[in-house]
Amino acid sequence: VENGADEYARRLEDVLDAHRAILLAEAREVYRPLSPAQRGRLAVVAQRSLKVADAITGEMVRAARQKAAKVATAIEALFVQTDIIVSPTITCAVPPRDARRVEINGQAVSVVQALIAMTAPFNLSGHPTLALPCAAGIHGLPLSIQMTAPNAGDLALLGAARAIAPVLG
């Protein structure tokens, strides 16, 4: 089982790296027209991200898009066995606003990774996905599930969400 967990962590890291490269490259293009003064008015985290984005090469983006295509194919293949994938939206309880790391299964994980690990694969694949809040929570903080459908399954996804929403409260 430990090897399986290590393999899963490595694959998740690959997916998150591809997601990060594409996201940063796209942000760089969106914000390219801003003057230095306009960039200076962005949130500090956005300014830092754009500096990191400047290091993303065309080859890195091509490799990330190839990984995204593989992820999309792998996710689409799951729909041979199921109509809808239901999963947690995040991998932990909502962390405090100033948290930098959270503990998951005894390991310290960056808050960013904890918050996007479940959504990034579907962002990367382009599959229709939505999040539904749940009445249950932890320490008064809300939880949610996400539901994902096959490509072009938007209406089926909305129908499934409509059916399950009353159960979630």
Coordinates of C-alpha atoms in Angstrom, one line a residue:
V1 CA 0.0 0.0 0.0
E2 CA 2.8 2.4 0.8
N3 CA 4.2 2.1 -2.8
G4 CA 0.6 2.8 -4.1
A5 CA 0.4 5.9 -1.9
D6 CA 3.8 7.0 -3.1
E7 CA 2.8 6.4 -6.8
Y8 CA -0.4 8.3 -6.3
A9 CA 1.5 11.3 -4.7
R10 CA 3.9 11.3 -7.6
R11 CA 1.1 11.3 -10.2
L12 CA -0.8 14.0 -8.3
E13 CA 2.3 16.1 -8.2
D14 CA 2.7 15.7 -11.9
V15 CA -0.9 16.8 -12.4
L16 CA -0.5 19.8 -10.1
D17 CA 2.7 20.8 -11.9
A18 CA 1.0 20.7 -15.3
H19 CA -2.0 22.6 -13.8
R20 CA 0.4 25.3 -12.4
A21 CA 2.3 25.7 -15.6
I22 CA -0.8 26.2 -17.7
L23 CA -2.5 28.5 -15.1
L24 CA 0.6 30.7 -14.8
A25 CA 1.2 30.9 -18.5
E26 CA -2.4 31.9 -19.1
A27 CA -2.2 34.4 -16.3
R28 CA 0.9 35.9 -17.8
E29 CA -0.8 36.4 -21.1
V30 CA -3.9 38.0 -19.5
Y31 CA -1.8 40.4 -17.4
R32 CA 0.9 41.1 -20.1
P33 CA -0.8 44.4 -21.2
L34 CA -0.6 45.9 -17.7
S35 CA 2.0 48.6 -17.1
P36 CA 4.4 48.2 -14.2
A37 CA 2.3 50.6 -12.2
Q38 CA -0.8 48.6 -12.8
R39 CA 1.0 45.4 -11.9
G40 CA 2.1 47.1 -8.7
R41 CA -1.5 47.5 -7.6
L42 CA -2.2 43.8 -7.8
A43 CA -2.3 41.7 -4.7
V44 CA 1.2 40.6 -3.5
V45 CA 0.5 37.0 -4.2
A46 CA -0.6 37.8 -7.8
Q47 CA 2.6 39.8 -8.3
R48 CA 4.7 36.9 -7.0
S49 CA 2.8 34.5 -9.3
L50 CA 3.4 36.6 -12.3
K51 CA 7.1 36.7 -11.6
V52 CA 7.1 32.9 -11.4
A53 CA 5.1 32.8 -14.6
D54 CA 7.9 34.7 -16.4
A55 CA 10.0 31.5 -15.9
I56 CA 7.5 29.2 -17.6
T57 CA 8.8 28.4 -21.1
G58 CA 6.9 27.4 -24.2
E59 CA 8.3 23.8 -23.8
M60 CA 7.0 23.7 -20.3
V61 CA 3.5 24.7 -21.5
R62 CA 3.6 22.1 -24.3
A63 CA 4.6 19.4 -21.8
A64 CA 1.8 20.5 -19.5
R65 CA -0.8 20.4 -22.3
Q66 CA 0.4 16.9 -23.2
K67 CA -0.1 15.9 -19.6
A68 CA -3.5 17.5 -19.6
A69 CA -4.5 15.5 -22.6
K70 CA -3.4 12.3 -20.9
V71 CA -5.4 13.3 -17.8
A72 CA -8.5 14.0 -19.9
T73 CA -8.2 10.6 -21.6
A74 CA -7.8 8.8 -18.3
I75 CA -10.7 10.6 -16.7
E76 CA -13.0 10.0 -19.7
A77 CA -12.1 6.3 -19.5
L78 CA -13.6 6.2 -16.0
F79 CA -17.0 6.9 -17.5
V80 CA -17.1 3.5 -19.1
Q81 CA -17.9 2.3 -15.6
T82 CA -19.8 5.1 -14.1
D83 CA -22.1 8.0 -15.0
I84 CA -20.9 10.6 -12.5
I85 CA -17.8 10.8 -10.4
V86 CA -18.5 12.1 -6.8
S87 CA -15.5 13.2 -4.8
P88 CA -14.6 15.7 -2.1
T89 CA -14.0 19.3 -3.3
I90 CA -11.0 19.8 -1.0
T91 CA -8.8 17.3 0.9
C92 CA -9.1 18.9 4.3
A93 CA -11.3 21.0 6.5
V94 CA -11.3 24.6 5.5
P95 CA -7.9 25.9 6.8
P96 CA -7.5 29.1 8.8
R97 CA -7.0 32.1 6.5
D98 CA -3.4 32.6 7.4
A99 CA -2.4 28.9 7.2
R100 CA 0.5 28.0 4.9
R101 CA 0.4 24.2 5.5
V102 CA -2.1 21.7 6.7
E103 CA -1.7 18.1 7.9
I104 CA -3.3 15.4 5.8
N105 CA -2.8 11.8 6.8
G106 CA 0.1 12.8 9.0
Q107 CA 1.9 14.7 6.3
A108 CA 2.3 18.5 6.1
V109 CA 0.9 19.7 2.8
S110 CA 0.8 23.2 1.3
V111 CA -2.6 24.8 1.7
V112 CA -2.7 25.5 -2.0
Q113 CA -2.1 21.8 -2.8
A114 CA -4.8 20.8 -0.2
L115 CA -7.3 23.2 -1.7
I116 CA -6.8 22.3 -5.4
A117 CA -5.7 18.6 -5.4
M118 CA -9.2 17.4 -6.0
T119 CA -10.3 20.1 -8.5
A120 CA -7.1 20.5 -10.5
P121 CA -7.4 17.2 -12.4
F122 CA -10.8 18.2 -13.7
N123 CA -9.7 21.7 -14.4
L124 CA -6.9 20.2 -16.4
S125 CA -9.1 17.7 -18.2
G126 CA -12.0 20.1 -19.0
H127 CA -14.7 17.8 -17.8
P128 CA -17.9 19.4 -16.5
T129 CA -17.6 19.6 -12.8
L130 CA -19.6 21.4 -10.1
A131 CA -19.4 21.6 -6.3
L132 CA -22.3 21.3 -4.0
P133 CA -22.3 22.4 -0.3
C134 CA -23.2 20.0 2.3
A135 CA -25.2 20.7 5.5
A136 CA -22.7 18.8 7.5
G137 CA -19.5 20.6 8.4
I138 CA -16.5 20.5 10.7
H139 CA -16.2 23.1 13.5
G140 CA -19.0 25.1 11.9
L141 CA -17.1 25.3 8.5
P142 CA -18.9 24.0 5.4
L143 CA -18.0 21.0 3.4
S144 CA -18.8 20.3 -0.2
I145 CA -18.7 17.5 -2.7
Q146 CA -17.8 17.8 -6.4
M147 CA -19.5 15.9 -9.1
T148 CA -18.0 15.4 -12.5
A149 CA -19.6 14.1 -15.8
P150 CA -18.2 12.8 -19.0
N151 CA -17.4 15.3 -21.8
A152 CA -20.7 16.9 -23.1
G153 CA -22.5 15.5 -20.0
D154 CA -23.4 18.9 -18.6
L155 CA -27.2 18.3 -18.6
A156 CA -26.8 14.9 -16.9
L157 CA -24.5 16.5 -14.3
L158 CA -27.0 19.2 -13.5
G159 CA -29.7 16.5 -13.3
A160 CA -27.6 14.4 -10.9
A161 CA -26.9 17.5 -8.8
R162 CA -30.5 18.4 -8.6
A163 CA -31.3 14.8 -7.5
I164 CA -28.6 14.7 -4.8
A165 CA -28.9 18.3 -3.4
P166 CA -31.9 17.5 -1.1
V167 CA -29.9 14.6 0.5
L168 CA -27.0 17.0 1.2
G169 CA -29.2 19.4 3.0

